[in-house]
Every structure is written in C-alpha cells, then in structure tokens.
Amino acid sequence: MGGGAATGAMSGRPAGAPGRAGRIVAAAPLAIGLLAFGCATPALAGVAVDAGGKVFRLDGGHVTYALGVDDKGYLQPLYWGPEIDAQAPLQARVSTELSGFDPAGMQTAQEFPGQGEGLVTDPGIKVTFADGNRDLVLKYRAHRIEGTVLAIELADIGRPLTVTLRYAIDESTGVVTRSATVRNDGRQPVRVEALASATLTLPGASDYRLHFLSGRHAAEWSQHTVPLSPALTVLESRRGSVGHGNQPWLAISRQGQTTEEAGPVWFGALGWSGSFRLSAQADNIGRVRVAAGFNSYDFAWSLKPGEALDTPPFYAGYSPGGFGGASRAFHRFQMARIIPGGERAPLRPVLYNSWEATAFDVTAEGQIKLAERAARLGVERFVVDDGWFGERHDDKAGLGDWTVNPRKFPQGLKPLIDRVHALGMSFGLWFEPEMVNRDSALYRAHPDWVLNFPGRPRTEGRNQLVLNLARTDVRDHLLGVLDKLLRENDIQFIKWDYNRNWTEPGWPEAGADQQRVYVDYVSNLYHILAELRRRHPGVEIETCSGGGGRIDTGIMALTDQAWTSDNTDPFDRLGIQDGFTMAYAPAVMMAWVTDAPNWANGRTTSLDFRFLSAMQGGLGIGADLTKWNDAEAATAGRWIAAYKGIRATVQRGDLYRLVRPVSGADQTATVYVAPDRAQAVLFAMQRGSQWKDQWAPLRLAGLDPARTYAVRVLGGGALPEGIPARASGAWWMNQGLNLRLRGDYVGMGLVFEAVKQL
Ligand code: DGJ
C-alpha cells in the first residue's frame, strides 16, 4: 500500500466521524490493479469509519454493508442488507470456541479468512510458504479511504504476507464492488493455491435458498434453486473460460419471504471470464458463507518477493424487492458502471448476421445481395460471419489465418464494405482470434503456440486448438493482426467468437509456474480487447462463445453486446432470455429472427412470433433474406420500424417479469418501462391454447400511477376488444388488462405512452 494520504491506523489518526458518507476526507485515488481486469470503478456513495477505526460501513441505494475489527484483530462481517440508521450499534465481538472441535478462529465469521487455524469453510486465500508452512491467519493491520474506495489491509500474524481488501458502493443501487490483492513482502516465493475476490457471510437461518444459472451449448441460462445447507454447493468453470455451464452469478433468497417482486434477495457476480469458483454453504451454526474468485482447481501462482496479485471484482448486491428488484438493480448498475460508455453507450443497432443464411459459403457477391435486402428492411448494421478468411470452407481449416480469402473476395473486403456503407449500414466482421486449426498457416509456423503438454495428445474441439494467450508473443501477434485489419478496413463491429473449451492446459515454457495460465490467459485477453478499444474507439465488440459461453461482468466491461445463444428458436428463447436477464442487462442481450423451421429444434413459428420474441432484447436478423417473399419482407420491415420506436425502453428500461416462462408454461409476459416512465412495452406470448380459459388479468408494473397512458398495439392493428384506449397507470397496474390470444405460438405487444398533460 503505497502513496496517498492515509486515514485511520495506517497514519495513526482516526479516520473520521462515525455515520454516513461524506464525513471522511477522501485521500488520493488508489492505483488499483482492477483496471487491468477491465473493471469500471463504481462511483461511491458513502464510506464511513467510526472514531475508533474499528467499524467500517458503506451506505448507498438504501443498502448498508458493514464490517468491523474485534478485540483479537479479526476483521468480521457485521451487516449486509436494508439501510440501517447511522447510530446502529455495530460492533465486532470476539467469538469463543464452540467446542474443542470448533476453535474460536474457525467460529469467527471472518470477512476474508486465510486458510489456517483449522478453518473448515472456503477460505479467501490459501498459500504454501517456501518452508512448507501452510498456516495463514489474517488480522487487521490498517485501512485507508482513497477516493471512492475503502481499502483494508490484513496481515498474517507472523509472516510478511498481506491481503488488501477493497470496497466501493454504488450510490444508486447499493451494489458493493469488492476485490483483493495479495502481496508477498518476504524474501522467498509464496505459492498461492486459492484466491477469492470476496468472501461473504449472512446470519444464520434455515430458510435460505440458492439460485443459479446453468446450461450447455444452445441450451444456456436455465435456472436452478437449491436449499442452502451444510452441503457445500460449488458453481464453477474448470474450462479455462466461463463456458456454457454454471454462470459466475448467484442469488440467495428466503423461502416463504421472497417472491418475484417482494422479499430479500442477496446477489453477486464475479467479473472474470476464465475458470471461476463460487461456493455457498451453511456453516455449523447455519450462517451462510459464500466465496467467489479464481477457481483453485489446477490453479497456482508463485508470488515472488515484492510481487502482488490482484483479483477481479466481485459485485455484491441486496434488494428487498424480490428477484425482479434484484435484477433491475443489477441491470442498472451494469448499464451505469460496467458497460463501456455507461449510460451514454449507444443503443444497439438492428443488425443482420450472415451465419444461418450462408454458413462458410460467403462471397462478396452473395453478401452484397444479402446486404441490399437487409438495408431495405431497415437493418442498421451488416455483419459477415465465419468463412471470409484463409482457406475457411468448413470448420476444418483456416482458423488463425486472418487474411481475406482472395477467391471469395477477389478485390478484398472493400467493395462489400463500401456497398454496405452506401446502403446506410455499418459493417461488422466475425473473428475467432484465440483459436487455430491444425490445417492453417499459423499452426504450421507455430505449433508451439497452442496450450499443450509435450508428448501428450492435443485434443481437438470443432477441429481446433486453443492458442496460449498467456504467452506474450501470442498476445502481441493477435493484437497486431487485429489492429492491422481494423486499420486497413473500414470496420465498425467485431463479433469475437470462441468455440471450444480447454483440454490440455499446458504451458511448457513456463515450467513450474505454468498453472498461472488461468490468470495470464484471461488478463491478456482483456489486454487485447482494451487495447483494440483504445486504438479503435469507433469499433464495437460482441462477445460470443458458441452463443452464450463467455458472458460475465468481466468481459462486459470490454464489449458492447453479447450473443446470448445459438438457439434462435423464438419459444426456447423466452426461457433463455428470462434466465439471462436474471443476471445480466437486456441492454447487451442480442436476439435474432431466423428462418423456420428452426435449425435447433425443427419448430415452425410465424414471423410475427419470431419478431416479438427477438424484440425483447437487441434485435437482429439472421435469416436467408434471398428466400423471403415480398410479404415476409414487408412484415419484417414493419416490425423493425416498430422496434426502433421502443428499443430505448427495451434496452434501457426496467424489466418486470409478469408471467415467467417456467417449464411447461403456456404463457409468458414481460414489461419494459422507460427510466422516465413515459413509455412501457408489454410482450404477451402464448405457446398454446389447450384450454378455453385464457389469461388471468395482466397487471402492469413500474408505471406512474398518476399519469394517463394511451395504449396501442405494437406493429399496428386494432386494440383487442375490452382494452380501453387510455387509462391511468394506477388502472393498468391494479385492474390490469384481459388479453385473449388465440392459437399456438402467438404473441402481442402493447405500447403504453404517457399522455402529455396540457
Ligand atoms: C458460433 C457462433 O455462436 C455462431 O453465431 C457463429 O458465429 C459460428 N460460431 C460460426 O462458426
């Protein structure tokens, strides 16, 4: 911890008066390593420290998070939940041993425990010192408030190893951003074997439920709930990347108290795009212990003397407003604090993507034909997917050779790009930079550039191998290639794909240190993305990994949108989008209208249904437009025009899940409400109408009860019978509306506009 004016014990002075924010004189900004991980530093509401320098609290967005030092020097979590008064008697109390089997240190709910003193819950950090000692007991040493960040330094009781915990709270949502830095001030290397960004504790109760998201390729974002019990639940990726499996996000509710729109929800997300581990467990007295950070499985980092290792951020939030309140708060936080450009980030343009239409068979002529048709529909961005480079005629060759294929594009990309621009659209191009086919010039020149263990098989996935981005030569090569392509071509958008997981995670050149590959790889990926953004500020990036295999709050800070899933079936998508938006903002969630029957499940649906499903995020078209007849093109044109009138509300508004697409559900309804509550959009989707009885009244949410809202059918058409043309927000929210949809896979959008009072 160097530089900057200090407060509290680091300077030997009291940090300031107890109570709310702003009573502490902030010191110089902290130069933290978080930026290296792409973390946007959140704005601070309030950080306060009591006069004795023993109790720390963060207040913001009607949430209080507090921690304190007990008489033995342990840093303890004290409170996390609804805002409490400034005089609240927060105090850390020394724990005694529960029995001879449960010593005092273990019983103490430490804010960030080292693995030592018999700890049996997941530690914040586990190390092995050079002499084989594996006992690490962290106690409070000092604290500082630097800019918007509270930094608390813990030190081992005997050895020169420190952990600095950092905290900031978002004043609007109460989301707390936490991270940790471990530093070796000794003379020997220390082997770090587990390192969390945060560990968190909730008081004992028997009714906690843990919620998480999981899935597989083309079936991402399914939702799961389990009781929080003494059985340790681990959500993790061991794949090198986030993957399609468990998401680095969780929520905790209380059974019987928490519903979609009411009751307590604690939630958290790790801003890391590599192997991660989130764990949750009720301890021996029922307290919930959560740990979140790098996955310790197969990971190790040799911390040299004087070296420090930063974790990625963990975002921790609380809402008293149920799952809906929690997700809306986190969406707002992401839009304001994580997504590049924050609240000023441009809305997602309507895009066209060639993948489902042409697969690898891309040619200048064919793409121009598609672009001309797309432009006529009102599409704003044209994206050429896989197949434009090297000898890429199928998925067996070409990855790694990022030069335009001269037979497919005899005059390079320029004629296509010029035509796309002349049609009034921006131009985007697909890449999969981290991968290589054996059948490629790059692999023939650099077979040592892939992750591998010498003498062992190099397992292929989709006929490709993973380049070892942890190597600086590989990192610099990729940055150079991409930078050159962006300099030489007028490109506005990159779709950044990643189509396999790691198998043999070897880095032979790093010898005994090679298990740091899990961190170095992702840090270098972030470096390339950040550097491309810096050098080409006009270029937007989409994160994609065979659909939604690499979406998390880490990559979100360096990309502008996310490809949610390769499953483009509009009914499956309702469940996928419901799961996605539990954790992440619709502002980045892309959804395409593709051809029917759908490639994923063979289901045939109407174009209207496909549009109504895809319009609930960032709208895209992925169909073969050369096969659309005039009537289909006219329908699409109408929907795209209608979407442009509501997209700000969909992408930037508050999402209310009125009827959730739980398994087997016949009906689904969502409402998006603009931040100024001047517009709301209701999407009602019906899978089938087996029974004569139809929908229960749909009661809207989030409107201003006192304003009058006029309603119209999205995309045009007469209002269904019985729905008044205008009524107050109070009416729409309390009386609601009765909708009768007839048929299978049908839907309707209704737009509510606040009527201007004269
Ligand atoms: C997987 C992506 O999710 C698809 O959209 C497409 O880009 C293919 N890769 C191309 O290989």
Short mmCIF file of C-alpha atoms in Angstrom, two decimals, residues 308-730:
data_model
loop_
_atom_site.label_atom_id
_atom_site.label_comp_id
_atom_site.label_asym_id
_atom_site.label_seq_id
_atom_site.Cartn_x
_atom_site.Cartn_y
_atom_site.Cartn_z
CA ALA A 308 1.30 -8.65 -5.73
CA LEU A 309 -1.62 -10.45 -7.34
CA ASP A 310 -4.97 -8.72 -7.86
CA THR A 311 -8.29 -10.48 -8.10
CA PRO A 312 -11.07 -9.49 -10.45
CA PRO A 313 -14.01 -7.62 -8.96
CA PHE A 314 -16.95 -9.28 -7.26
CA TYR A 315 -20.18 -7.31 -7.35
CA ALA A 316 -22.45 -7.92 -4.36
CA GLY A 317 -25.96 -6.53 -4.14
CA TYR A 318 -29.03 -6.65 -1.98
CA SER A 319 -32.64 -5.89 -2.84
CA PRO A 320 -35.78 -6.03 -0.72
CA GLY A 321 -37.80 -6.17 -3.95
CA GLY A 322 -37.59 -9.85 -4.83
CA PHE A 323 -35.90 -11.28 -7.91
CA GLY A 324 -37.34 -8.53 -10.08
CA GLY A 325 -35.99 -5.80 -7.79
CA ALA A 326 -32.60 -7.52 -7.61
CA SER A 327 -32.23 -7.96 -11.36
CA ARG A 328 -33.39 -4.41 -12.12
CA ALA A 329 -30.86 -3.01 -9.65
CA PHE A 330 -28.08 -5.10 -11.16
CA HIS A 331 -29.11 -4.18 -14.71
CA ARG A 332 -28.97 -0.50 -13.76
CA PHE A 333 -25.58 -1.00 -12.17
CA GLN A 334 -24.24 -2.76 -15.26
CA MET A 335 -25.54 -0.03 -17.55
CA ALA A 336 -24.14 2.75 -15.40
CA ARG A 337 -20.88 1.22 -14.21
CA ILE A 338 -19.74 -1.71 -16.32
CA ILE A 339 -20.84 -1.49 -19.96
CA PRO A 340 -18.41 0.69 -21.97
CA GLY A 341 -19.77 4.21 -22.25
CA GLY A 342 -22.06 3.67 -19.29
CA GLU A 343 -25.41 5.40 -19.55
CA ARG A 344 -24.19 7.21 -22.67
CA ALA A 345 -23.47 3.97 -24.53
CA PRO A 346 -25.27 3.93 -27.88
CA LEU A 347 -28.38 1.80 -28.26
CA ARG A 348 -27.86 -1.47 -30.08
CA PRO A 349 -28.44 -1.05 -33.81
CA VAL A 350 -30.62 -3.59 -35.63
CA LEU A 351 -28.12 -5.96 -37.16
CA TYR A 352 -28.05 -8.59 -39.84
CA ASN A 353 -25.74 -11.61 -39.45
CA SER A 354 -24.94 -13.99 -42.28
CA TRP A 355 -24.26 -17.20 -40.29
CA GLU A 356 -27.56 -19.03 -40.54
CA ALA A 357 -28.01 -17.88 -44.14
CA THR A 358 -24.68 -18.68 -45.74
CA ALA A 359 -22.56 -20.52 -43.13
CA PHE A 360 -19.00 -20.78 -44.56
CA ASP A 361 -20.13 -20.05 -48.09
CA VAL A 362 -19.51 -16.31 -48.00
CA THR A 363 -18.61 -14.41 -51.17
CA ALA A 364 -18.54 -10.71 -51.97
CA GLU A 365 -21.40 -11.13 -54.40
CA GLY A 366 -23.59 -13.21 -52.06
CA GLN A 367 -23.05 -10.90 -49.11
CA ILE A 368 -23.84 -7.82 -51.19
CA LYS A 369 -27.14 -9.42 -52.19
CA LEU A 370 -27.99 -10.04 -48.54
CA ALA A 371 -26.87 -6.54 -47.56
CA GLU A 372 -29.14 -4.95 -50.15
CA ARG A 373 -32.13 -6.88 -48.86
CA ALA A 374 -31.25 -6.19 -45.23
CA ALA A 375 -30.98 -2.46 -45.86
CA ARG A 376 -34.45 -2.41 -47.44
CA LEU A 377 -35.88 -3.85 -44.21
CA GLY A 378 -34.35 -1.10 -42.09
CA VAL A 379 -31.31 -3.03 -40.81
CA GLU A 380 -28.58 -0.72 -39.50
CA ARG A 381 -25.52 -3.00 -39.24
CA PHE A 382 -24.42 -5.78 -41.59
CA VAL A 383 -22.17 -8.49 -40.15
CA VAL A 384 -20.28 -11.09 -42.18
CA ASP A 385 -19.85 -14.17 -40.01
CA ASP A 386 -17.43 -17.10 -40.29
CA GLY A 387 -15.86 -18.11 -43.64
CA TRP A 388 -14.35 -14.92 -45.11
CA PHE A 389 -10.67 -15.66 -44.38
CA GLY A 390 -7.87 -18.11 -45.13
CA GLU A 391 -8.92 -21.49 -46.51
CA ARG A 392 -12.07 -21.47 -44.42
CA HIS A 393 -14.58 -23.50 -46.40
CA ASP A 394 -15.80 -25.56 -43.45
CA ASP A 395 -14.81 -25.85 -39.79
CA LYS A 396 -11.71 -27.95 -40.54
CA ALA A 397 -9.30 -25.28 -41.76
CA GLY A 398 -8.30 -21.66 -41.75
CA LEU A 399 -8.63 -20.51 -38.14
CA GLY A 400 -5.56 -18.45 -37.35
CA ASP A 401 -5.10 -17.12 -40.89
CA TRP A 402 -6.81 -13.74 -40.70
CA THR A 403 -6.32 -12.70 -44.30
CA VAL A 404 -9.19 -12.22 -46.70
CA ASN A 405 -9.78 -15.24 -48.95
CA PRO A 406 -8.94 -13.99 -52.48
CA ARG A 407 -11.31 -16.35 -54.29
CA LYS A 408 -14.30 -15.33 -52.18
CA PHE A 409 -13.33 -11.65 -52.15
CA PRO A 410 -11.21 -11.07 -55.29
CA GLN A 411 -10.88 -7.35 -54.57
CA GLY A 412 -10.65 -7.72 -50.81
CA LEU A 413 -13.38 -6.61 -48.45
CA LYS A 414 -13.52 -3.04 -49.75
CA PRO A 415 -16.24 -3.42 -52.41
CA LEU A 416 -18.53 -5.14 -49.87
CA ILE A 417 -17.78 -2.66 -47.11
CA ASP A 418 -18.32 0.28 -49.46
CA ARG A 419 -21.64 -1.14 -50.61
CA VAL A 420 -22.76 -1.76 -47.00
CA HIS A 421 -21.88 1.82 -46.12
CA ALA A 422 -23.56 3.18 -49.22
CA LEU A 423 -26.68 1.33 -48.11
CA GLY A 424 -26.52 3.29 -44.87
CA MET A 425 -25.38 0.44 -42.62
CA SER A 426 -22.28 -0.05 -40.50
CA PHE A 427 -20.07 -3.06 -41.25
CA GLY A 428 -19.09 -5.88 -38.93
CA LEU A 429 -16.83 -8.91 -39.24
CA TRP A 430 -16.54 -12.22 -37.36
CA PHE A 431 -13.29 -13.36 -35.73
CA GLU A 432 -12.25 -16.21 -33.50
CA PRO A 433 -8.81 -14.90 -32.60
CA GLU A 434 -7.89 -17.31 -29.81
CA MET A 435 -8.19 -20.43 -31.94
CA VAL A 436 -6.24 -22.23 -34.64
CA ASN A 437 -6.94 -25.18 -36.94
CA ARG A 438 -4.10 -27.65 -37.48
CA ASP A 439 -4.78 -27.03 -41.15
CA SER A 440 -3.66 -23.41 -41.14
CA ALA A 441 -0.53 -21.47 -42.00
CA LEU A 442 -0.36 -20.20 -38.42
CA TYR A 443 -0.27 -23.67 -36.87
CA ARG A 444 2.25 -24.92 -39.42
CA ALA A 445 4.51 -21.98 -38.49
CA HIS A 446 3.92 -22.06 -34.72
CA PRO A 447 2.79 -25.46 -33.45
CA ASP A 448 4.20 -24.48 -30.05
CA TRP A 449 1.73 -21.59 -29.68
CA VAL A 450 -1.16 -23.75 -28.51
CA LEU A 451 -1.95 -24.90 -24.98
CA ASN A 452 -0.30 -28.31 -24.72
CA PHE A 453 1.63 -30.78 -22.64
CA PRO A 454 4.65 -32.07 -24.60
CA GLY A 455 4.28 -35.66 -25.64
CA ARG A 456 0.58 -35.73 -24.83
CA PRO A 457 -2.34 -35.69 -27.27
CA ARG A 458 -3.64 -32.30 -28.39
CA THR A 459 -7.36 -32.87 -28.12
CA GLU A 460 -9.38 -31.03 -30.71
CA GLY A 461 -12.82 -29.47 -30.32
CA ARG A 462 -14.56 -28.48 -33.56
CA ASN A 463 -11.24 -29.39 -35.22
CA GLN A 464 -9.44 -26.57 -33.45
CA LEU A 465 -6.83 -25.95 -30.76
CA VAL A 466 -6.57 -23.09 -28.27
CA LEU A 467 -3.77 -20.59 -28.74
CA ASN A 468 -1.95 -19.94 -25.49
CA LEU A 469 -2.78 -16.30 -24.97
CA ALA A 470 -0.80 -16.34 -21.73
CA ARG A 471 2.32 -16.16 -23.92
CA THR A 472 3.15 -12.55 -24.65
CA ASP A 473 4.29 -13.38 -28.21
CA VAL A 474 0.88 -14.91 -28.97
CA ARG A 475 -0.88 -11.96 -27.34
CA ASP A 476 1.17 -9.46 -29.35
CA HIS A 477 0.69 -11.38 -32.59
CA LEU A 478 -3.09 -11.36 -32.21
CA LEU A 479 -3.22 -7.72 -31.24
CA GLY A 480 -1.07 -6.87 -34.27
CA VAL A 481 -3.21 -8.88 -36.69
CA LEU A 482 -6.49 -7.43 -35.46
CA ASP A 483 -5.15 -3.92 -35.27
CA LYS A 484 -3.90 -4.14 -38.86
CA LEU A 485 -7.24 -5.43 -40.14
CA LEU A 486 -9.05 -2.62 -38.38
CA ARG A 487 -6.60 -0.05 -39.71
CA GLU A 488 -6.85 -1.32 -43.29
CA ASN A 489 -10.62 -1.84 -43.44
CA ASP A 490 -13.45 0.47 -42.51
CA ILE A 491 -14.95 -1.86 -39.88
CA GLN A 492 -17.32 -0.74 -37.13
CA PHE A 493 -18.00 -4.00 -35.34
CA ILE A 494 -16.26 -7.23 -34.38
CA LYS A 495 -18.07 -10.41 -33.41
CA TRP A 496 -15.47 -12.12 -31.18
CA ASP A 497 -16.19 -15.84 -31.06
CA TYR A 498 -14.62 -18.69 -29.04
CA ASN A 499 -15.75 -22.20 -29.90
CA ARG A 500 -14.22 -24.75 -27.58
CA ASN A 501 -13.01 -25.35 -24.04
CA TRP A 502 -9.52 -26.17 -22.86
CA THR A 503 -8.37 -29.76 -22.65
CA GLU A 504 -4.62 -29.98 -22.01
CA PRO A 505 -3.93 -26.65 -20.24
CA GLY A 506 -0.15 -26.87 -20.52
CA TRP A 507 2.31 -24.03 -20.96
CA PRO A 508 5.63 -25.85 -21.22
CA GLU A 509 7.77 -22.71 -21.49
CA ALA A 510 6.56 -21.56 -18.06
CA GLY A 511 7.88 -24.73 -16.38
CA ALA A 512 6.87 -24.99 -12.73
CA ASP A 513 4.90 -21.74 -12.96
CA GLN A 514 2.53 -22.86 -15.69
CA GLN A 515 -0.58 -23.13 -13.56
CA ARG A 516 -0.79 -19.36 -13.65
CA VAL A 517 -2.01 -19.82 -17.23
CA TYR A 518 -5.61 -19.50 -15.98
CA VAL A 519 -4.99 -15.91 -14.93
CA ASP A 520 -2.44 -14.80 -17.50
CA TYR A 521 -4.58 -16.01 -20.39
CA VAL A 522 -7.62 -14.00 -19.34
CA SER A 523 -5.54 -10.95 -18.39
CA ASN A 524 -4.01 -10.97 -21.87
CA LEU A 525 -7.42 -11.41 -23.49
CA TYR A 526 -8.57 -8.33 -21.56
CA HIS A 527 -5.41 -6.53 -22.59
CA ILE A 528 -6.09 -7.15 -26.29
CA LEU A 529 -9.72 -6.07 -26.01
CA ALA A 530 -8.83 -2.95 -24.03
CA GLU A 531 -6.04 -2.04 -26.41
CA LEU A 532 -8.23 -2.51 -29.50
CA ARG A 533 -10.87 -0.30 -27.92
CA ARG A 534 -8.25 2.34 -27.18
CA ARG A 535 -6.79 2.29 -30.68
CA HIS A 536 -10.15 1.99 -32.46
CA PRO A 537 -12.69 3.82 -30.33
CA GLY A 538 -15.32 3.65 -33.07
CA VAL A 539 -15.34 -0.15 -33.18
CA GLU A 540 -17.88 -2.08 -31.13
CA ILE A 541 -17.34 -5.67 -30.00
CA GLU A 542 -19.71 -8.56 -29.37
CA THR A 543 -18.74 -11.33 -27.00
CA CYS A 544 -19.73 -14.74 -28.33
CA SER A 545 -18.66 -18.25 -27.47
CA GLY A 546 -20.75 -20.69 -29.44
CA GLY A 547 -23.64 -18.49 -28.31
CA GLY A 548 -23.58 -17.61 -24.61
CA GLY A 549 -20.42 -19.42 -23.50
CA ARG A 550 -18.49 -16.33 -22.41
CA ILE A 551 -20.80 -13.80 -20.85
CA ASP A 552 -19.92 -12.34 -17.47
CA THR A 553 -19.39 -8.95 -15.87
CA GLY A 554 -15.66 -9.08 -16.69
CA ILE A 555 -15.97 -9.30 -20.47
CA MET A 556 -18.99 -6.99 -20.28
CA ALA A 557 -16.66 -4.14 -19.32
CA LEU A 558 -14.78 -4.57 -22.61
CA THR A 559 -17.55 -5.44 -25.06
CA ASP A 560 -20.72 -3.74 -26.20
CA GLN A 561 -23.12 -6.65 -26.58
CA ALA A 562 -23.38 -10.39 -26.12
CA TRP A 563 -24.58 -13.22 -28.35
CA THR A 564 -26.98 -14.90 -25.97
CA SER A 565 -27.32 -18.36 -27.50
CA ASP A 566 -27.02 -20.20 -30.81
CA ASN A 567 -30.52 -21.42 -30.08
CA THR A 568 -32.60 -18.96 -32.09
CA ASP A 569 -35.94 -20.73 -31.70
CA PRO A 570 -38.28 -17.95 -30.53
CA PHE A 571 -40.08 -20.05 -27.95
CA ASP A 572 -36.93 -21.57 -26.43
CA ARG A 573 -35.59 -18.06 -26.41
CA LEU A 574 -38.23 -16.87 -23.98
CA GLY A 575 -36.79 -19.15 -21.30
CA ILE A 576 -33.22 -18.37 -22.33
CA GLN A 577 -33.87 -14.63 -22.15
CA ASP A 578 -35.65 -14.99 -18.82
CA GLY A 579 -32.57 -16.72 -17.38
CA PHE A 580 -30.12 -14.29 -18.96
CA THR A 581 -31.92 -11.26 -17.56
CA MET A 582 -31.91 -12.71 -14.05
CA ALA A 583 -28.23 -11.80 -14.08
CA TYR A 584 -27.48 -9.51 -17.00
CA ALA A 585 -29.00 -6.47 -18.65
CA PRO A 586 -31.25 -6.66 -21.74
CA ALA A 587 -29.08 -3.75 -22.93
CA VAL A 588 -26.47 -6.26 -24.14
CA MET A 589 -28.67 -9.29 -24.90
CA MET A 590 -28.82 -9.93 -28.65
CA ALA A 591 -31.63 -11.92 -30.24
CA TRP A 592 -32.09 -12.79 -33.92
CA VAL A 593 -35.05 -13.56 -36.08
CA THR A 594 -34.06 -16.59 -38.15
CA ASP A 595 -35.74 -18.94 -40.59
CA ALA A 596 -38.39 -21.52 -39.77
CA PRO A 597 -38.26 -24.41 -39.16
CA ASN A 598 -35.59 -23.51 -36.66
CA TRP A 599 -32.24 -25.28 -37.02
CA ALA A 600 -32.10 -26.08 -33.29
CA ASN A 601 -35.37 -27.93 -32.79
CA GLY A 602 -37.21 -28.03 -36.10
CA ARG A 603 -40.07 -25.88 -34.75
CA THR A 604 -42.01 -23.72 -37.17
CA THR A 605 -43.37 -20.43 -35.92
CA SER A 606 -44.76 -17.33 -37.57
CA LEU A 607 -42.56 -14.42 -38.46
CA ASP A 608 -44.62 -12.26 -36.08
CA PHE A 609 -43.88 -14.58 -33.16
CA ARG A 610 -40.21 -14.66 -34.04
CA PHE A 611 -40.05 -10.87 -34.08
CA LEU A 612 -41.97 -10.45 -30.83
CA SER A 613 -39.54 -12.81 -29.10
CA ALA A 614 -36.39 -11.22 -30.54
CA MET A 615 -37.59 -7.65 -29.90
CA GLN A 616 -37.25 -8.27 -26.16
CA GLY A 617 -33.51 -7.63 -26.45
CA GLY A 618 -31.17 -6.16 -29.07
CA LEU A 619 -32.86 -7.10 -32.34
CA GLY A 620 -31.02 -8.89 -35.12
CA ILE A 621 -31.94 -10.77 -38.29
CA GLY A 622 -30.17 -14.00 -39.14
CA ALA A 623 -32.41 -15.40 -41.88
CA ASP A 624 -31.64 -16.11 -45.51
CA LEU A 625 -33.23 -12.98 -46.94
CA THR A 626 -32.79 -14.14 -50.51
CA LYS A 627 -35.56 -16.66 -49.78
CA TRP A 628 -38.04 -14.23 -48.25
CA ASN A 629 -41.00 -13.23 -50.41
CA ASP A 630 -42.34 -9.69 -50.62
CA ALA A 631 -44.96 -10.27 -47.94
CA GLU A 632 -42.32 -11.55 -45.49
CA ALA A 633 -40.04 -8.63 -46.27
CA ALA A 634 -42.92 -6.20 -45.69
CA THR A 635 -43.77 -7.86 -42.36
CA ALA A 636 -40.14 -7.67 -41.27
CA GLY A 637 -39.92 -4.04 -42.32
CA ARG A 638 -42.96 -3.20 -40.19
CA TRP A 639 -41.57 -4.95 -37.13
CA ILE A 640 -38.15 -3.35 -37.49
CA ALA A 641 -39.73 0.11 -37.72
CA ALA A 642 -41.88 -0.68 -34.68
CA TYR A 643 -38.81 -1.88 -32.76
CA LYS A 644 -36.98 1.38 -33.35
CA GLY A 645 -39.83 3.15 -31.56
CA ILE A 646 -39.47 1.05 -28.40
CA ARG A 647 -35.87 -0.09 -28.32
CA ALA A 648 -34.71 2.59 -25.90
CA THR A 649 -37.29 1.31 -23.43
CA VAL A 650 -36.39 -2.34 -24.00
CA GLN A 651 -32.65 -1.77 -23.85
CA ARG A 652 -32.52 0.89 -21.13
CA GLY A 653 -35.70 0.43 -19.17
CA ASP A 654 -36.73 -1.57 -16.12
CA LEU A 655 -37.73 -5.15 -16.82
CA TYR A 656 -40.68 -6.67 -14.95
CA ARG A 657 -41.33 -10.38 -15.42
CA LEU A 658 -45.13 -10.56 -15.09
CA VAL A 659 -45.60 -14.19 -16.09
CA ARG A 660 -42.46 -16.27 -16.16
CA PRO A 661 -41.75 -18.93 -18.76
CA VAL A 662 -41.35 -21.68 -16.23
CA SER A 663 -41.10 -25.14 -17.70
CA GLY A 664 -44.32 -26.16 -19.45
CA ALA A 665 -45.86 -22.68 -19.16
CA ASP A 666 -48.32 -21.75 -21.84
CA GLN A 667 -47.99 -18.03 -21.32
CA THR A 668 -45.27 -15.52 -20.71
CA ALA A 669 -45.42 -11.78 -20.18
CA THR A 670 -42.75 -9.17 -19.69
CA VAL A 671 -42.98 -5.41 -19.33
CA TYR A 672 -40.21 -2.94 -20.01
CA VAL A 673 -40.64 0.54 -18.52
CA ALA A 674 -38.60 3.53 -19.68
CA PRO A 675 -36.48 5.19 -16.98
CA ASP A 676 -38.71 8.31 -17.13
CA ARG A 677 -41.82 6.06 -17.10
CA ALA A 678 -43.15 7.82 -20.20
CA GLN A 679 -43.32 4.55 -22.16
CA ALA A 680 -43.88 0.92 -21.30
CA VAL A 681 -43.96 -2.09 -23.58
CA LEU A 682 -45.80 -5.28 -22.75
CA PHE A 683 -44.95 -8.53 -24.55
CA ALA A 684 -47.51 -11.29 -24.09
CA MET A 685 -46.51 -14.62 -25.64
CA GLN A 686 -48.58 -17.75 -25.85
CA ARG A 687 -47.29 -21.21 -26.54
CA GLY A 688 -50.66 -22.87 -26.94
CA SER A 689 -54.28 -22.61 -26.01
CA GLN A 690 -55.26 -26.07 -24.89
CA TRP A 691 -57.99 -24.90 -22.58
CA LYS A 692 -60.74 -22.48 -23.34
CA ASP A 693 -59.93 -20.29 -20.36
CA GLN A 694 -57.32 -17.80 -21.26
CA TRP A 695 -55.01 -15.42 -19.46
CA ALA A 696 -55.52 -14.15 -15.96
CA PRO A 697 -55.61 -10.34 -15.98
CA LEU A 698 -52.18 -8.92 -16.73
CA ARG A 699 -51.37 -6.24 -14.19
CA LEU A 700 -48.59 -3.97 -15.34
CA ALA A 701 -45.82 -2.73 -13.10
CA GLY A 702 -43.47 0.21 -12.88
CA LEU A 703 -45.83 2.83 -14.35
CA ASP A 704 -46.50 6.18 -12.77
CA PRO A 705 -49.90 5.62 -11.08
CA ALA A 706 -50.90 9.25 -11.51
CA ARG A 707 -50.21 9.57 -15.22
CA THR A 708 -52.55 8.63 -18.02
CA TYR A 709 -51.22 6.11 -20.53
CA ALA A 710 -52.63 5.60 -24.00
CA VAL A 711 -52.19 2.11 -25.35
CA ARG A 712 -51.64 0.86 -28.92
CA VAL A 713 -50.73 -2.43 -30.50
CA LEU A 714 -47.04 -2.74 -31.26
CA GLY A 715 -46.56 -3.03 -35.02
CA GLY A 716 -50.07 -1.70 -35.71
CA GLY A 717 -53.59 -3.13 -35.65
CA ALA A 718 -56.75 -2.69 -33.66
CA LEU A 719 -56.73 -2.95 -29.88
CA PRO A 720 -58.25 -6.21 -28.69
CA GLU A 721 -61.83 -5.88 -27.53
CA GLY A 722 -62.28 -4.82 -23.93
CA ILE A 723 -58.97 -2.98 -23.59
CA PRO A 724 -59.55 0.75 -23.03
CA ALA A 725 -57.59 3.10 -25.28
CA ARG A 726 -56.29 5.02 -22.29
CA ALA A 727 -56.30 4.77 -18.52
CA SER A 728 -54.20 5.81 -15.55
CA GLY A 729 -51.05 3.99 -14.52
CA ALA A 730 -52.97 3.01 -11.38
#
